[in-house]
XYZ file of C-alpha atoms in Angstrom:
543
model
C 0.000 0.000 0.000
C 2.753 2.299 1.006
C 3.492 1.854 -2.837
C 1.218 3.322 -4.139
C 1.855 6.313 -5.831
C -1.613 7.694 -5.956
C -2.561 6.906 -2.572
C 0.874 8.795 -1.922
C -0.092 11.553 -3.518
C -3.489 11.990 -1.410
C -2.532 10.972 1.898
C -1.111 14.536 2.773
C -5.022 15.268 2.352
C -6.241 12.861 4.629
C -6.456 12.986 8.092
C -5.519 8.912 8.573
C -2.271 7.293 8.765
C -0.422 4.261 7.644
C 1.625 1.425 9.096
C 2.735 -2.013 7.421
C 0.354 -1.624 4.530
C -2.937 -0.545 6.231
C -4.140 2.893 6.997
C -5.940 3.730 10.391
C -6.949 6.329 12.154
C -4.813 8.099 15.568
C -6.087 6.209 18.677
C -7.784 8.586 20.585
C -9.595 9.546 17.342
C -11.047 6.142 17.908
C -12.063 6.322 21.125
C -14.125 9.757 20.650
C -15.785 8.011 17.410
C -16.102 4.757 19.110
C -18.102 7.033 21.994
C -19.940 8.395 19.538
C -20.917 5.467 18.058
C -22.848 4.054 20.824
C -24.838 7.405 21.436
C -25.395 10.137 23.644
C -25.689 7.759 26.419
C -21.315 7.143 25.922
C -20.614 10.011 24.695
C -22.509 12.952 25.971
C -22.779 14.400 22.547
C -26.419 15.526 22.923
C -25.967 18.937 22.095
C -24.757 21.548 19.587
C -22.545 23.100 22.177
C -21.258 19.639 23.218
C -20.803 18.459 19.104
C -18.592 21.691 18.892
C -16.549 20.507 21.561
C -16.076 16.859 20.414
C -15.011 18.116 16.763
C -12.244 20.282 18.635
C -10.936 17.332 20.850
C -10.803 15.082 17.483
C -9.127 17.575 15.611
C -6.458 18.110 18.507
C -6.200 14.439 18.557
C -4.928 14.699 14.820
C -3.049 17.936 15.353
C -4.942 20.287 13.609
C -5.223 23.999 13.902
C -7.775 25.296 15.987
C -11.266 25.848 14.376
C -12.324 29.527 13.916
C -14.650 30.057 16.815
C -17.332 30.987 14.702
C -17.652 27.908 13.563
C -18.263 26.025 16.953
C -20.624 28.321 17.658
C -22.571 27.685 14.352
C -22.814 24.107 15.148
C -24.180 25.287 18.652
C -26.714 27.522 16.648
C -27.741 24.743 14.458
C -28.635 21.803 16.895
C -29.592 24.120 20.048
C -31.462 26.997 18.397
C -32.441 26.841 14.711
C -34.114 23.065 14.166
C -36.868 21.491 16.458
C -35.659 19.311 19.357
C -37.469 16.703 17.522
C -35.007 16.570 15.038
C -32.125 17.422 16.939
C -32.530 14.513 19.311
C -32.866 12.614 16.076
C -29.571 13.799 14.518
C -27.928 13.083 18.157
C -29.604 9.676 19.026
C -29.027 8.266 15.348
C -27.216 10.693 12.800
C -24.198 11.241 14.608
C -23.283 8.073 15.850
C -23.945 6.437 11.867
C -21.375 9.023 11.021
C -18.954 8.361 13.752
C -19.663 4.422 12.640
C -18.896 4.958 8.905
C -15.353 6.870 10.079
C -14.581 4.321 11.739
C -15.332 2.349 8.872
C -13.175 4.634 6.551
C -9.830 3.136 7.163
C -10.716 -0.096 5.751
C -13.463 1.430 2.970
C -10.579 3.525 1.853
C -7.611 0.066 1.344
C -10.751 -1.719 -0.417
C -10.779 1.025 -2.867
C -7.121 0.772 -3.798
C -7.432 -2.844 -3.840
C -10.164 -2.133 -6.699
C -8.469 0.890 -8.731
C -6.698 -1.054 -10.808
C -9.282 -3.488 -11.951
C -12.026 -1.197 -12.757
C -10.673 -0.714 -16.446
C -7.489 -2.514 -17.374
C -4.607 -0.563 -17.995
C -6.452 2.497 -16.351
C -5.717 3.975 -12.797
C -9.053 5.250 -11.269
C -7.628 5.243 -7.544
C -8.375 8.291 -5.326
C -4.949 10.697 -5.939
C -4.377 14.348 -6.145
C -5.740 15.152 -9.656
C -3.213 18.004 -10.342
C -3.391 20.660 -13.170
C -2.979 19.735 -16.331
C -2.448 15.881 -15.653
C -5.803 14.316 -17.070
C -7.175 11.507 -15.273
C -10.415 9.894 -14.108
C -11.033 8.911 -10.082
C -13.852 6.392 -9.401
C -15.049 6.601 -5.913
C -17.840 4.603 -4.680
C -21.435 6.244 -2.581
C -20.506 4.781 0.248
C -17.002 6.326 0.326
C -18.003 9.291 -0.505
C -20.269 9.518 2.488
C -17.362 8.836 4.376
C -15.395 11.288 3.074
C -18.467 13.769 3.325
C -18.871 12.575 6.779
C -14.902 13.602 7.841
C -16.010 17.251 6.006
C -19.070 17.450 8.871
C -16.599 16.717 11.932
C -14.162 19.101 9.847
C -11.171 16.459 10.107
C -9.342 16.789 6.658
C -5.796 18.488 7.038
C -6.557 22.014 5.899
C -3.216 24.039 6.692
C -1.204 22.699 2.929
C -3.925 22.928 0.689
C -3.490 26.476 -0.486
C -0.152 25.748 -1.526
C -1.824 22.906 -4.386
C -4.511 25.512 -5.325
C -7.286 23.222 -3.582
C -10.333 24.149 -2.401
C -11.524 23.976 0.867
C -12.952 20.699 1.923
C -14.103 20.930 5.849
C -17.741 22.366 6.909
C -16.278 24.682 9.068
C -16.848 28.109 6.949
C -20.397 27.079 6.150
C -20.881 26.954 9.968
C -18.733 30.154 10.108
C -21.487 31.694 8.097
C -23.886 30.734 9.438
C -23.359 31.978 12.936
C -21.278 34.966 11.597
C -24.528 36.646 9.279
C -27.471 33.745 9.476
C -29.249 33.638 6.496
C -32.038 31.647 5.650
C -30.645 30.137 2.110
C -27.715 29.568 4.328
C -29.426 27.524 6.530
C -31.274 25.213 3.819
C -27.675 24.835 2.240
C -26.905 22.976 5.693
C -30.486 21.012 5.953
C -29.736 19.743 2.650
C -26.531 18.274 3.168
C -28.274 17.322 6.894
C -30.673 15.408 4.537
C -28.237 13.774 2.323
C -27.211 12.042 5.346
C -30.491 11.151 6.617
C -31.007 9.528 3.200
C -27.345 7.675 3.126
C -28.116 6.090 6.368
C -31.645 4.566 5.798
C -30.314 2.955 2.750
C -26.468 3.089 1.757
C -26.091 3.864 -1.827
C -24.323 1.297 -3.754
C -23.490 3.533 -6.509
C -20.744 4.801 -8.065
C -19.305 8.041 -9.132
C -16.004 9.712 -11.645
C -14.716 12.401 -11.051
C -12.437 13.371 -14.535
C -9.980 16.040 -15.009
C -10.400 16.999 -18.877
C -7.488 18.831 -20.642
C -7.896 20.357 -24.692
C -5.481 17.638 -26.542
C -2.894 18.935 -28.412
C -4.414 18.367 -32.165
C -6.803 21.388 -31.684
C -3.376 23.314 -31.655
C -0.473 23.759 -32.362
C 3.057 23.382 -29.854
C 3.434 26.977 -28.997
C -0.633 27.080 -27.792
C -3.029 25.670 -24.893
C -5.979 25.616 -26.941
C -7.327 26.652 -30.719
C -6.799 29.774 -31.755
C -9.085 32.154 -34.293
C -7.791 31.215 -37.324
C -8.975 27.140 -36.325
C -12.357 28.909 -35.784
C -13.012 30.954 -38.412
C -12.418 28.190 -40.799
C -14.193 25.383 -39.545
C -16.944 24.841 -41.471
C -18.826 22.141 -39.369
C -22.827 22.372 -39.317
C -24.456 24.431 -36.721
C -26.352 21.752 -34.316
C -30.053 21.838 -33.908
C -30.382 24.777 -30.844
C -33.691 24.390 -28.422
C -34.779 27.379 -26.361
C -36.385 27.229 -22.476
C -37.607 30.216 -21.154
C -38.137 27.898 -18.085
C -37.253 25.295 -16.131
C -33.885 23.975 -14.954
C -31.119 22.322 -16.156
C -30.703 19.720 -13.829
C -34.274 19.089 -14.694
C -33.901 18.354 -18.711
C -35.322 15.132 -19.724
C -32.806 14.414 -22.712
C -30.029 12.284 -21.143
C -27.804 15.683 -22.068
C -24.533 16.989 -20.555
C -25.089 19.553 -17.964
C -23.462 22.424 -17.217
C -21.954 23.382 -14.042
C -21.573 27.663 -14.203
C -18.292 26.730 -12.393
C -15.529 28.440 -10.197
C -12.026 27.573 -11.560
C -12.072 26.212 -7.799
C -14.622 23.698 -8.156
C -17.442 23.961 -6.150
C -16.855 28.055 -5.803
C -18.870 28.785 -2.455
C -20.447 26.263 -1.828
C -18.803 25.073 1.539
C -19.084 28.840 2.721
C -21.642 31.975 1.656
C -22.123 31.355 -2.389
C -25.622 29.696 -3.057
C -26.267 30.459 -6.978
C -25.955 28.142 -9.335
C -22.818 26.019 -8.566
C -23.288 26.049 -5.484
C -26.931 25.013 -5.524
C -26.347 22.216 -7.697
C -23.833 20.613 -5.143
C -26.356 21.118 -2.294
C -29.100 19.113 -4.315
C -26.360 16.780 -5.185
C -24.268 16.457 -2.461
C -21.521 13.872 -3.895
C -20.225 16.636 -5.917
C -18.887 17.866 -3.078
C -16.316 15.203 -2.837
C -14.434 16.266 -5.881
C -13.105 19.111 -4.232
C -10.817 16.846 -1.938
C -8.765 16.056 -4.892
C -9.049 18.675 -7.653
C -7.207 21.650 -7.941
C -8.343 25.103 -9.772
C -8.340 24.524 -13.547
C -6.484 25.976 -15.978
C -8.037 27.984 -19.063
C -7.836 24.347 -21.363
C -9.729 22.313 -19.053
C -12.327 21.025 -17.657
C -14.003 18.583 -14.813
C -16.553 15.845 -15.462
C -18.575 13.973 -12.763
C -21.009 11.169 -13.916
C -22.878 9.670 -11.627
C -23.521 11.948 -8.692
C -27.575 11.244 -6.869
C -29.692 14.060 -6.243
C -30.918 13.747 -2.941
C -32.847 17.101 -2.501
C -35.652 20.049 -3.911
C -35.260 23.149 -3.580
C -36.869 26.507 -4.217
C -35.844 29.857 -5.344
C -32.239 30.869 -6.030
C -29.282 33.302 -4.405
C -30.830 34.645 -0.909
C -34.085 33.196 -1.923
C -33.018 29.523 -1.918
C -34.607 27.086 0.363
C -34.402 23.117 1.312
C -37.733 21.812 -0.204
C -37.902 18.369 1.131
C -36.882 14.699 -0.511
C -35.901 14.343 -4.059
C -36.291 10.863 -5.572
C -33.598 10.814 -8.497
C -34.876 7.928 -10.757
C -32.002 7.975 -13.759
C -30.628 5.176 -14.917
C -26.870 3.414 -13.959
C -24.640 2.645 -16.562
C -22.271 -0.696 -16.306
C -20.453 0.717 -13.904
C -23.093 1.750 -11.604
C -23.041 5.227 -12.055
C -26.279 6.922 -12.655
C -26.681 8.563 -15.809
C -26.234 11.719 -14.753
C -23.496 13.967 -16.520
C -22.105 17.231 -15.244
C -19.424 18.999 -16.539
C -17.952 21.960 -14.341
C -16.102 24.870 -16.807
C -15.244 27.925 -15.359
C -16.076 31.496 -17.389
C -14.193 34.224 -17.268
C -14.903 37.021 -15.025
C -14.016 40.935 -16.232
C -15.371 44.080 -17.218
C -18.071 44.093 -19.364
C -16.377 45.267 -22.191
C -13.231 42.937 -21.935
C -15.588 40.052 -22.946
C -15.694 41.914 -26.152
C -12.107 40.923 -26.845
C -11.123 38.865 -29.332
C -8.879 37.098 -26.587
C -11.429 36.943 -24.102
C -13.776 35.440 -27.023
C -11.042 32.728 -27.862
C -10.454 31.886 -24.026
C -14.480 31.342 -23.441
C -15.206 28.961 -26.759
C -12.370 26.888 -26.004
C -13.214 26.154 -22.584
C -15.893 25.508 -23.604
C -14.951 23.279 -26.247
C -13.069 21.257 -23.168
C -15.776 20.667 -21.324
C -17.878 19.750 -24.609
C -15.685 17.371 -26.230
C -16.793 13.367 -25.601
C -13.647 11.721 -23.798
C -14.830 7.876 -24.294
C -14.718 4.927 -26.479
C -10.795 5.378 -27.862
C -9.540 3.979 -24.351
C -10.996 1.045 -25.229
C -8.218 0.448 -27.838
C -5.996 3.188 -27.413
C -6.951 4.968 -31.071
C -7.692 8.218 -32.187
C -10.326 8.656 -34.073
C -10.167 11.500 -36.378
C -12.834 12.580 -38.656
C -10.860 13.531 -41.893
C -14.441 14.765 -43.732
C -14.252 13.555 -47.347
C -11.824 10.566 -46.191
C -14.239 8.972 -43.844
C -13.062 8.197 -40.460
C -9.720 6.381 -39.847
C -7.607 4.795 -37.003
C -4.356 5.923 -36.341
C -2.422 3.876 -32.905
C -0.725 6.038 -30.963
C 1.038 4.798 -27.769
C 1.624 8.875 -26.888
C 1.414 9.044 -22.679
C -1.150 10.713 -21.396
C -0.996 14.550 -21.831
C 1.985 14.016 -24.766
C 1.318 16.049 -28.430
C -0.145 14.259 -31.111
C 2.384 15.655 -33.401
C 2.688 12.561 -35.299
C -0.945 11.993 -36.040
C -0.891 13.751 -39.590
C -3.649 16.909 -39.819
C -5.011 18.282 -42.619
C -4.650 22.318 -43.774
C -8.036 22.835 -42.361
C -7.514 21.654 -38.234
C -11.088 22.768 -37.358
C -12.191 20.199 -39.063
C -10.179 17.457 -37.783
C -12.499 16.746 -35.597
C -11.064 14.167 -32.677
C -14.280 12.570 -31.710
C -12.998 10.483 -28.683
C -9.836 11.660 -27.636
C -7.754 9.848 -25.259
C -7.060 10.432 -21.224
C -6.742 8.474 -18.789
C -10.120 8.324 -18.446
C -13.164 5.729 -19.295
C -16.463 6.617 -20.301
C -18.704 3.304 -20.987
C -21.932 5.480 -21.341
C -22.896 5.426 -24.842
C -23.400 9.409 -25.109
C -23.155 9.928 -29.299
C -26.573 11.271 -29.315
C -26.360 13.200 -25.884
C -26.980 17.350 -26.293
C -25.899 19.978 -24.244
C -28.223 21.661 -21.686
C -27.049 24.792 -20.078
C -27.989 28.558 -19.783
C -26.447 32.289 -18.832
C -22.903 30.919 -18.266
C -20.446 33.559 -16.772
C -23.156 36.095 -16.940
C -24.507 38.261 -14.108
C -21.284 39.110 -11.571
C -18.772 37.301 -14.201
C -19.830 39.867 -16.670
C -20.404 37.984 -19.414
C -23.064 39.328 -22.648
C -25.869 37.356 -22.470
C -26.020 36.655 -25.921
C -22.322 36.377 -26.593
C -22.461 33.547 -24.423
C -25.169 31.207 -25.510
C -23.608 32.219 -29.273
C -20.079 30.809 -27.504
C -21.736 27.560 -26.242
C -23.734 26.797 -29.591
C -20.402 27.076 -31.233
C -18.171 24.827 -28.923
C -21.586 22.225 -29.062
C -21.486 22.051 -32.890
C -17.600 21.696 -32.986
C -17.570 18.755 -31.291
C -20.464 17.763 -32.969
C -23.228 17.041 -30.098
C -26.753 17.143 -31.865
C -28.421 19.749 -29.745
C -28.192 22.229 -27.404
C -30.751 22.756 -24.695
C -30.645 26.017 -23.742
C -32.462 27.561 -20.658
C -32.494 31.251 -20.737
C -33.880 31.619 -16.954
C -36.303 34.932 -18.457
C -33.396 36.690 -19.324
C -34.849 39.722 -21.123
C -31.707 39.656 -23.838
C -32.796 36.724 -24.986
C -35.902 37.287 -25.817
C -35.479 37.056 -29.584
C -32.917 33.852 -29.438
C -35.752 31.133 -30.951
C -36.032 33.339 -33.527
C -32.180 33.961 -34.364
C -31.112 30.607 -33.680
C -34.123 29.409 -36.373
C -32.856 32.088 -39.021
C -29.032 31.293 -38.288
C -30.063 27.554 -39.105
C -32.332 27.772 -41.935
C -29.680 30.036 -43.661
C -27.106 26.957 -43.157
C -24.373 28.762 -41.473
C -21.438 26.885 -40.405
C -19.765 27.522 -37.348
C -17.021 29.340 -39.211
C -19.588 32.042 -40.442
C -20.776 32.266 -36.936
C -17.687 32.690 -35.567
C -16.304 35.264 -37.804
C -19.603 37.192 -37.554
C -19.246 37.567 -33.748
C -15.658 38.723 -33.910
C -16.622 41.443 -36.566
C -19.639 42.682 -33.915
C -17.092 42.547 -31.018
C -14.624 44.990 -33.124
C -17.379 47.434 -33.401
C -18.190 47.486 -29.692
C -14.917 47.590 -28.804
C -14.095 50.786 -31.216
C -17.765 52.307 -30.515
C -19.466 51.612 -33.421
C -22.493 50.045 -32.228
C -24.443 49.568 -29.371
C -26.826 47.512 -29.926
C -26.970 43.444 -28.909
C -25.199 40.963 -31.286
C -28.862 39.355 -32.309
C -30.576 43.053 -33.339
C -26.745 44.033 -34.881
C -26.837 40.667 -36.107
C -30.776 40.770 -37.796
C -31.377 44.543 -37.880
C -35.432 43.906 -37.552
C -35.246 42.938 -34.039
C -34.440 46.466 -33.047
C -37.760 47.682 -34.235
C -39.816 44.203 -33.969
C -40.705 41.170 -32.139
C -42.208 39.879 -35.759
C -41.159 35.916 -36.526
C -37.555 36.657 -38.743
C -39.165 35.282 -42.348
């Protein structure tokens, strides 16, 4: 075990230890959870204030820094003040002692995982390991660990002093507690009942699931050496088909019935604010789905090429509202499908916009760093494993194979392009990754990504999206608007844009010319009414 090089990697992270090939936790960690395991009655945890104290003794125990006091005191707040006694006798006669039984369970969970990594997928490492920057790679973590890792996050137990220095996230509850005591809120408080409901779910039924976790980085033949990612020139002469382009003026994403790729309007630290004061729509999406959270253990910020996948994550919660108007809205039944490897079919993928002035998005730079992140996140990463191919669409050749035994992240410089690269079209590109859902026909469902605070132009954006969808040639693209008043008209201008058979190329190089003129003041109206003139004096149907 000591060995491994992935568990290596993570175990900084972790708040066990290991010894002659097993990992365990400190021993008077074990006592306190062993206490706690048996209930109030042992362990006099029957309070907030008493919880608060139990977490600080445990995180002595594995010499850890001192918890802000804020967040004791939030606990307090929680159990003592804000929920019935009802339920807090609950939480302290069952809840707690469950989660102080699956820690103690953890240890072993954990060494049963990394006896399992390698067989998952010949030839494929899925172990838990610190998914760094630009090193692609796929981490398959079963429910149940999950909850256990979710479970040290609650008692605030992960090591949290060396993860700034690897650009992680923060994992431990602490600053949502922090929060909550420091300026309650009431979203802020259903962000806390609905992970306090996730675990009242796990524990009258442990999931048997399983969830990836993928980090997703542009490969090289969409570039050239000197480059991260495409530049204009690849756009403006691709001339791949637009894809068919559905409108929502309601509804949710994580609602759409197609099977499609979801969005997640992402932080370049995954999971933004969800563990402390955000509650839009990354962060709401991990509330609701709770194993998301997980990823952010593992996954440092992401670089402009690239992206993060999860497949498989359980919704276990509904919710109204959204921002200070969010609210817990009881038990969510999530009915999808599991694939072969018992992950439900759920697909999210996380990309991160950028966030300026209003009139930086205008740049031409600015455009070219959105639509290829975009075309990360987009881009299928499944089937070639299976052999080890590329498979590259050459257009009037038909497809071909060509072997490549490059290591993972290496250039493709010896798979031969043609003059035209957009249309070189890698449909499955290689990572060390696996993807055994069969998602050819799957869309793209998203909405307003990196608008609102990030800045972004409304209709720049969902122009940006329909591009990257068609370039990596997904059939649709689902796209909910949430009322946005700027996209009022985008039915009508997707329909004319289609029926007039542009390609993305046309597209593209139509959006850059509008962009010059706002930049140099030469128009100020929207790209759809600069685009179709009409729509400035109409709402007629575009003939």
């Amino acid at each position: 075990m000591e060995n491994r090089g992935d568990l290596s990697s993570i175990l900084p992270y972790l708040p066990l230890l290991i010894r002659s090939s097993s990992l365990y936790w400190p021993p008077r960690v074990v006592e306190a959870l062993k206490a706690m395991s048996e209930g109030p009655f042992h362990s006099r945890v029957d309070s907030g204030e008493v919880l608060r104290q139990a977490i600080s003794d445990m995180r002595r125990s594995l010499s850890l820094s001192t918890l802000d006091p804020s967040a004791s005191h939030g606990y307090a707040l929680l159990f003592d003040e804000l929920i019935g006694e009802k339920e807090s006798k609950r939480w302290f006669d069952e809840i707690i002692p469950a989660l102080a039984k699956l820690l103690l369970k953890f240890p072993s969970l954990l060494e049963e995982h990394y006896h399992n990594a390698d067989s998952i997928v010949s030839g494929i490492n899925t172990g838990l390991r610190l998914l760094d920057t630009q090193q692609a790679g796929i981490v398959f973590l079963s429910q149940e660990l999950i909850g256990a890792l979710l479970a040290c996050s609650f008692f605030c137990l992960f090591p949290d002093d060396n993860r700034g220095a690897k650009h992680l996230p923060d994992i431990n509850f602490d600053h949502l507690f922090v929060s909550l005591y420091e300026s309650y809120s009431e979203s802020q408080e259903s962000k806390i009942r609905c992970i306090m409901h996730y675990f009242e779910r796990f524990f009258s039924c442990v999931p048997i699931g399983s969830v990836s976790f993928e980090r997703k980085i542009l490969p090289a033949e969409f570039h050239n050496s000197s480059t991260a990612a495409p530049d204009a020139d690849f756009w403006s002469k691709s001339d791949f088909s637009l894809c068919a382009f559905k409108v929502h003026s309601f509804g949710l994403i994580e609602d759409q019935p197609d099977s499609a790729l979801e969005v997640d309007f992402a932080n370049k630290y995954l999971g933004g604010g969800s563990l402390s004061r955000g509650c839009v729509q990354e962060e709401i999406r991990f509330m609701i789905n709770p194993e998301l959270i997980a990823g952010m253990l593992f996954l440092p910020r992401m670089d402009d090429n690239e992206a993060i996948e999860i497949v498989g994550t359980e919704r276990f919660s509904c919710y109204t509202g959204y921002a200070s108007s969010f609210r817990f809205a009881g038990d969510f039944i999530d009915k999808k499908e599991m694939d072969p490897f018992k992950r439900r079919r759920t697909r999210i993928v996380a990309i991160d916009a950028l966030c300026a002035s209003k009139m930086r998005h205008f740049k031409e730079i600015c455009l070219l760093r959105e639509i290829n992140k975009a075309l990360c996140g987009f881009l299928n990463c499944s089937k070639s494993w299976q052999h080890q191919n590329m498979f590259i669409d050459n257009g009037d050749s038909g497809i071909r194979d060509t072997e490549t035994n490059a290591s993972l992240g290496a250039s493709l410089n010896d798979v031969e392009m043609r003059e035209n690269p957009a249309n070189n079209l890698v449909r499955h590109f290689y990572v060390e990754g696996v993807d055994f859902m069969d998602h050819e026909d799957n869309g793209i469902a998203t909405g307003n990504w990196g608008c609102g605070v990030f800045g972004g132009d409304p209709e720049l954006k969902a122009t940006i999206q329909w591009l990257a969808a068609s370039q990596t040639r997904r059939p649709f693209i689902s796209y909910y608007t949430f009322g946005v008043e700027a996209l009022q008209n985008l039915d009508q201008v997707t329909k004319w844009i289609l029926s007039h058979k542009w390609t993305v190329g046309d597209l593209w190089n139509m959006m850059l010319e509008y962009s010059a003129q706002r930049l140099n003041k030469q128009t100020n109206l929207g790209f759809f009414s600069w685009l179709l003139p009409s729509l400035a004096t109409t709402n007629k149907s575009i003939q």
